[in-house]
Coordinates of C-alpha atoms in Angstrom, one line a residue:
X1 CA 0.0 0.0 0.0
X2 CA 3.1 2.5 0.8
X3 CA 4.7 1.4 -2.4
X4 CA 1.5 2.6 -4.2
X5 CA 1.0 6.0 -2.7
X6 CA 4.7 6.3 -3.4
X7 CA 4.3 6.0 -6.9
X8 CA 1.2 7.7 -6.8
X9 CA 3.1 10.7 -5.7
X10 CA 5.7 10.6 -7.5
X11 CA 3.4 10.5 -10.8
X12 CA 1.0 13.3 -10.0
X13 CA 4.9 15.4 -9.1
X14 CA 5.9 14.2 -12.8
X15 CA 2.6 14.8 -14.2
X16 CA 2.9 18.6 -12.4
X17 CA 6.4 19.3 -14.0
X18 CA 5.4 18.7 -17.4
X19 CA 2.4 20.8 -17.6
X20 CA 4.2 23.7 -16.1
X21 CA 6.6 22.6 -18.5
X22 CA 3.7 23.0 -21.6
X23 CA 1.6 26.0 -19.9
X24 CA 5.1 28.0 -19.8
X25 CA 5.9 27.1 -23.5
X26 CA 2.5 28.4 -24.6
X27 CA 3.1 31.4 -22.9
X28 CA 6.3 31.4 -24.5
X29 CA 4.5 31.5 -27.4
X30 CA 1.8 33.3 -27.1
X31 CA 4.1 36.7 -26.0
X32 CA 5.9 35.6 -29.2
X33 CA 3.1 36.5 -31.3
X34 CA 2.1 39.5 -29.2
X35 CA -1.2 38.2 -27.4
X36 CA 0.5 39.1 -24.0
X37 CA 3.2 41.8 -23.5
X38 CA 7.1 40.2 -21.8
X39 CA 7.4 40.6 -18.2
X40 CA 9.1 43.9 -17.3
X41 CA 8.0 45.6 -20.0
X42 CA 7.4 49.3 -19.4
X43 CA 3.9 50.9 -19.6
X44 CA 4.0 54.2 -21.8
X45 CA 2.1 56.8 -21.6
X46 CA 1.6 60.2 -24.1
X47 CA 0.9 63.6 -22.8
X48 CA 0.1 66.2 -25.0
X49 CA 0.8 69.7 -24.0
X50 CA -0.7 73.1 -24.9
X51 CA -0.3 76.3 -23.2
X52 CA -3.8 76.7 -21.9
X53 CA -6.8 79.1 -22.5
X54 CA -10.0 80.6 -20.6
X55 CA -11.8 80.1 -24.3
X56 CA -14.0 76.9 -23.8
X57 CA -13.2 76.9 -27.8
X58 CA -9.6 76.7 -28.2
X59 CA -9.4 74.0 -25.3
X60 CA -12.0 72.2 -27.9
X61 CA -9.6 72.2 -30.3
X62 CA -6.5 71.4 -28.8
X63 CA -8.5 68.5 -27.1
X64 CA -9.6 67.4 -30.7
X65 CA -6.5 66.6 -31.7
X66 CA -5.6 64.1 -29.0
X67 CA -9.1 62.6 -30.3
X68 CA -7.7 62.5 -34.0
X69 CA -4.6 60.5 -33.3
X70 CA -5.2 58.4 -30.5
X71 CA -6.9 55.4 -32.5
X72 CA -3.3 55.3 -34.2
X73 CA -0.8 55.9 -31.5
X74 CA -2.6 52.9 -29.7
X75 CA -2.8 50.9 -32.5
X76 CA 0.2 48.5 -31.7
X77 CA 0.1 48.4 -27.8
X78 CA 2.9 49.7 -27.4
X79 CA 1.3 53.0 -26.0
X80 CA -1.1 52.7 -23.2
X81 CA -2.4 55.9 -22.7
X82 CA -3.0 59.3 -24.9
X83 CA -3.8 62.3 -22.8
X84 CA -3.6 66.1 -23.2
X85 CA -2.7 68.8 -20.4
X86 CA -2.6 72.6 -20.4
X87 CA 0.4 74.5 -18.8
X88 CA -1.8 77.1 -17.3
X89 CA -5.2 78.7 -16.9
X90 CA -7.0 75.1 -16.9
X91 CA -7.2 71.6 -16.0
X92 CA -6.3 69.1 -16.5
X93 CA -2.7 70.4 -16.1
X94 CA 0.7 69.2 -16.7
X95 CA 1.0 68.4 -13.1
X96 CA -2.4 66.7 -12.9
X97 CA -1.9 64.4 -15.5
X98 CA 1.3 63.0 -14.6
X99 CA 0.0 61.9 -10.6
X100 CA -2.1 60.2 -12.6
X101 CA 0.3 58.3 -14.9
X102 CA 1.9 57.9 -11.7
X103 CA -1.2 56.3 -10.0
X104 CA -1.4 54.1 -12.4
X105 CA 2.1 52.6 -12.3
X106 CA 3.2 54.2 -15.6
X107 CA 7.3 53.6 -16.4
X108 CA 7.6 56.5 -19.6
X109 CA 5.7 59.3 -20.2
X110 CA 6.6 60.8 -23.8
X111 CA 5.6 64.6 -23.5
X112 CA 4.9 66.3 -26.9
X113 CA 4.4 70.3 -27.0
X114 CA 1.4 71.8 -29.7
X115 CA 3.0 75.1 -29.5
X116 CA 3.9 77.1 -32.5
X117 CA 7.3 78.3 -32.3
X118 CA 10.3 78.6 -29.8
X119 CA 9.8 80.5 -26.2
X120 CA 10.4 80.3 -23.0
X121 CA 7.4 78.1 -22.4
X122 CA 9.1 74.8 -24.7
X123 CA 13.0 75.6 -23.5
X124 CA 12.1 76.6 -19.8
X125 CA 8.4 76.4 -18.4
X126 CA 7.5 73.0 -19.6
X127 CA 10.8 70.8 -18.4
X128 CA 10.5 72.9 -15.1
X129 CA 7.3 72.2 -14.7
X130 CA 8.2 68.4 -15.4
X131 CA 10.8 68.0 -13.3
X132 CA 13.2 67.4 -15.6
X133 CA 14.7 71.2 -15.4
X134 CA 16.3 72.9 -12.3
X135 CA 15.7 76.8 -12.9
X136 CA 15.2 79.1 -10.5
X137 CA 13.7 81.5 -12.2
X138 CA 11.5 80.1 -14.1
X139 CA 10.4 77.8 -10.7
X140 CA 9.7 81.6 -9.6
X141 CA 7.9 82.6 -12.1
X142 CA 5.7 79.4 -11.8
X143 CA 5.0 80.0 -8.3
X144 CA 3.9 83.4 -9.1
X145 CA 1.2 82.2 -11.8
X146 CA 0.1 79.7 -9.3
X147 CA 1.2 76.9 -12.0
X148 CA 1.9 73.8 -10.3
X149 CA 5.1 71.8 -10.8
X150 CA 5.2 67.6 -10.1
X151 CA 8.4 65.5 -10.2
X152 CA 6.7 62.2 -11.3
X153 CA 8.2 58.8 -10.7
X154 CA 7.8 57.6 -13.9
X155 CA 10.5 59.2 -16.5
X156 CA 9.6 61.5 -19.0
X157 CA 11.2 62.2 -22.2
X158 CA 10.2 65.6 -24.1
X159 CA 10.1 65.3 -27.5
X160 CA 11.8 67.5 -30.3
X161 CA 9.6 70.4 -31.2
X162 CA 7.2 70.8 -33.8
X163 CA 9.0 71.6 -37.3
X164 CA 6.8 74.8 -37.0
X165 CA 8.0 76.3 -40.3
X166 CA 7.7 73.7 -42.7
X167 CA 4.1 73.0 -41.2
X168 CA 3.0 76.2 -41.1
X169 CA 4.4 77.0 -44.5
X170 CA 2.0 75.0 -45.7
X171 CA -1.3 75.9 -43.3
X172 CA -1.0 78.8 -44.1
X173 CA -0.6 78.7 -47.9
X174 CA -4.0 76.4 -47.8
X175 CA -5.6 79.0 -45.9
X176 CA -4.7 81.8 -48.2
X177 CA -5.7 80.1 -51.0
X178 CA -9.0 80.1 -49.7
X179 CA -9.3 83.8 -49.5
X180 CA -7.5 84.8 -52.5
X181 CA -9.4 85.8 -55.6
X182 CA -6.7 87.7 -57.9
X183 CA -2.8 87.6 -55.8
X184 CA -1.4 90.4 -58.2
X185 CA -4.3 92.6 -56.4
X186 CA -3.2 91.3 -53.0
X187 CA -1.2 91.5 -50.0
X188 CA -1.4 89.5 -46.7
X189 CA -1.5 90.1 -43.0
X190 CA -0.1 87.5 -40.8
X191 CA -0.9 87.9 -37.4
X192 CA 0.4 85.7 -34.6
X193 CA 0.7 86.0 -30.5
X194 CA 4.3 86.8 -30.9
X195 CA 7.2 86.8 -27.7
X196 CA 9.3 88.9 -25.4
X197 CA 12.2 86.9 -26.0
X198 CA 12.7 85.6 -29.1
X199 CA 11.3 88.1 -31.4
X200 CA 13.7 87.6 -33.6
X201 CA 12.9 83.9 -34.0
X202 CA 9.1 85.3 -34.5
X203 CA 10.4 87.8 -37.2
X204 CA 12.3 85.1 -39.3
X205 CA 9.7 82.6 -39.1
X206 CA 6.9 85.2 -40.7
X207 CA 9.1 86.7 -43.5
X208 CA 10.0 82.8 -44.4
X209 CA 6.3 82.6 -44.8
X210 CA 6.0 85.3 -46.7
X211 CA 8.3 84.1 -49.2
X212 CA 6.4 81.2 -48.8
X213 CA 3.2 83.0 -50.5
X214 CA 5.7 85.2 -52.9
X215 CA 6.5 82.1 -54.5
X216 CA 4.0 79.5 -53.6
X217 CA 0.8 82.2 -54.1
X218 CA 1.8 84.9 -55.9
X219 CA 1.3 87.1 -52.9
X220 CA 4.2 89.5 -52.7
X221 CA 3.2 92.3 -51.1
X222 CA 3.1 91.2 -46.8
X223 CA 2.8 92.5 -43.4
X224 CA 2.9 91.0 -39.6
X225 CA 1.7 92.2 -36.6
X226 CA 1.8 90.5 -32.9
X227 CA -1.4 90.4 -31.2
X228 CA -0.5 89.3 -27.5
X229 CA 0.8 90.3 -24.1
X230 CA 4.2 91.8 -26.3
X231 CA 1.4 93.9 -28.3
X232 CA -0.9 94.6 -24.8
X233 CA -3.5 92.8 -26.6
X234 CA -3.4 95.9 -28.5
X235 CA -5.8 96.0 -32.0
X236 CA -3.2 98.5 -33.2
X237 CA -0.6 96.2 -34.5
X238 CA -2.7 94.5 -36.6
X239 CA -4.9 97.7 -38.0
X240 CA -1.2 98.7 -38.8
X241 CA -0.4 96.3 -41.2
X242 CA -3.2 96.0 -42.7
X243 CA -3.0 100.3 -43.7
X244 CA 0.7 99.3 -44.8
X245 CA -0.3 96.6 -47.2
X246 CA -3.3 98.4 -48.7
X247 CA -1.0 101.2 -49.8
X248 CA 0.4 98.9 -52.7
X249 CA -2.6 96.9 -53.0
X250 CA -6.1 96.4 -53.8
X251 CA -7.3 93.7 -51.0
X252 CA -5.3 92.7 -47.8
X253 CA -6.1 88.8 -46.4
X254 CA -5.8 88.4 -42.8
X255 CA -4.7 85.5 -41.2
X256 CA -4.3 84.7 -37.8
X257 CA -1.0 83.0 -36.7
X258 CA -2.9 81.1 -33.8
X259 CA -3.0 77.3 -33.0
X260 CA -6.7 77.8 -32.1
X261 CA -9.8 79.9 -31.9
X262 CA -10.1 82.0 -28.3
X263 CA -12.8 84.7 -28.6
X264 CA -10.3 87.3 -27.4
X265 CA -8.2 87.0 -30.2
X266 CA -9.6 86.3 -33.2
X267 CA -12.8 87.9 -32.4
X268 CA -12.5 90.9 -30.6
X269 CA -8.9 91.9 -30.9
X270 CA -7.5 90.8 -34.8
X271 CA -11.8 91.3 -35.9
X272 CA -11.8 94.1 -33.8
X273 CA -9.0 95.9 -36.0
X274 CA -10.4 94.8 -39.4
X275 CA -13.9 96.1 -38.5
X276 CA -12.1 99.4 -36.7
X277 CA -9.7 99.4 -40.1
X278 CA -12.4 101.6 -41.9
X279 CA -11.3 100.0 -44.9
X280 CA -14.4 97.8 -45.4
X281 CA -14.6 94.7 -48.3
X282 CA -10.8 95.8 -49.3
X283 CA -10.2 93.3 -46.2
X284 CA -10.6 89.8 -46.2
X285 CA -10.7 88.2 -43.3
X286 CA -12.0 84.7 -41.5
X287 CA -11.3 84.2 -37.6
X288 CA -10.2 80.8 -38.2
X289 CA -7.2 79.1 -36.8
X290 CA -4.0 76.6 -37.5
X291 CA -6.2 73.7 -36.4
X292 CA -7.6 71.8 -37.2
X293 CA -4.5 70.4 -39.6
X294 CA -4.1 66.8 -40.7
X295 CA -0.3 67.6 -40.8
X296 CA 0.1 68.8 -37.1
X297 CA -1.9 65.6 -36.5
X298 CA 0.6 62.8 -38.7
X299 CA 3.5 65.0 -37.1
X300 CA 2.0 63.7 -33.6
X301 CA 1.4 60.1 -34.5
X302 CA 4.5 60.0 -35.8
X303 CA 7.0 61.4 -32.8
X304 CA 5.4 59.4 -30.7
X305 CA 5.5 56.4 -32.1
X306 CA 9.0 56.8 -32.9
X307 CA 9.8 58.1 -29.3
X308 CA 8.3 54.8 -27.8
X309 CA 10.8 53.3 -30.5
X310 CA 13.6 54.6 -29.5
X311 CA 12.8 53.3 -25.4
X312 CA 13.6 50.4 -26.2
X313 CA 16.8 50.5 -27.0
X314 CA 17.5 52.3 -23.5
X315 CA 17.7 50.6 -20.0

């Protein structure tokens, strides 16, 4: 009877071994072809980040695009989350979201800035805010907009910024075309936010577009004007260049430089100087904005896909 148990034993041990044996080679298998992800592997998460508005409107839009691309940034698991945050004036902001990828045991949080151009916002604000940048004085300055600022425990990686110039190059030449009716009668008006510190950045960037419509359009007659806090959210700038281009021409199309629509801009400040212009149907203008742009959005899909790419070949 003891000899029978014993064997008993020893053939339910055997029996044991090889189906952990089998289950382990199935799940072998099965990660091989992708139905479950490797042990260790990180969770990754995508935070999209725009600067923020009180326009219900423009946080619509920015919003919109996270809605646009997230179907495809999922698509092949390697991405677990898309999310978008605003650096001020709302929430869900920077700091917000990444408790939360936190809370949720995130590993990587790729971080991907929808801002136009250079400023201290991308090169200072944003990495502060992030914890990934020590400076004082932008900490300070944080502090004294109430912005809050989270070291998260999962790492974040900020991606390159937007290549603003071949993008816009081509917004806004889609846009124009829509307005124009005769370009040898025409001049434009570009009219963007514009910044304190890196004006001349701001300056280049608009007379590449105009040379953009010189050549592209046919436009070659152009002016810019700033519209924000550098312009005190004046209407002046902007009534100013449209009197400088209807000197030489017939019409003047104006076209706001702005990644989305926020009342105060498009509205009352840039339609507030066409209306105040005095020059009537010689102005052409549409309160529209950058967005929505299948570009902007394929430029998205595309960093962060190859940013998750490029994790795995770190530690």
């Amino acid at each position: 009877m003891k000899k029978l148990t014993i064997v008993l034993v020893i053939a339910l041990v055997v029996a044991a071994i090889s189906a952990g044996v089998a289950w382990s080679n199935i799940a072998a298998a099965k990660a091989a072809d992708g139905d479950a992800p490797p042990t260790g592997s990180r969770k990754v998460g995508v935070l999209l980040v725009s600067h923020g508005s009180r326009s219900a409107r423009w946080r619509e839009m920015l919003v919109d695009v996270e809605v646009a691309v997230k179907e495809r940034v999922l698509a092949d698991g390697s991405i677990a989350a898309v999310r978008s945050a605003f650096m001020e004036y709302n929430e869900p902001s920077i700091a917000t979201r990444l408790e939360e990828f936190d809370a949720e045991g995130f590993s990587d949080v790729i971080v991907i800035s929808l801002l136009l151009t250079v400023s201290s916002h991308s090169f200072d604000d944003i990495p502060t805010i992030c914890g990934v940048k020590a400076d004082a004085s932008s900490t300070a300055h944080l502090q004294s907009e109430g912005i809050r600022t989270y070291k998260p425990r999962a790492k974040v990686h900020l991606t390159p910024l937007l290549d603003f110039p071949k993008m816009l190059e081509d917004n806004v030449l889609r846009r124009v075309r829509k307005l124009s009716k005769n370009a040898a009668e025409e001049g434009v008006v570009l009219v963007a936010y514009g910044d304190h510190e890196y004006t001349a950045e701001w300056d280049d960037l608009m007379e590449r577009l105009k040379k953009t419509l010189a050549a592209k359009a046919g436009i070659t007659v152009g002016a810019h004007a700033w519209c924000g806090h550098v312009a005190h959210y004046s209407k002046e700038p902007t009534k100013s260049g449209i009197g400088e281009v209807l000197k030489s021409r017939e019409r003047a199309l104006v076209v706001p430089l702005l990644v989305a629509v926020d009342e105060n801009f498009q509205h009352k400040i840039i339609g507030g100087a066409v209306q105040e212009s005095g020059f009537g149907e010689r102005v052409v203008y549409v309160p529209d904005a950058i967005l929505p742009d299948a570009g902007l959005e394929e430029w998205v899909v595309d960093i962060a896909l190859s940013s998750r790419r490029k994790l795995e070949a770190k530690p």
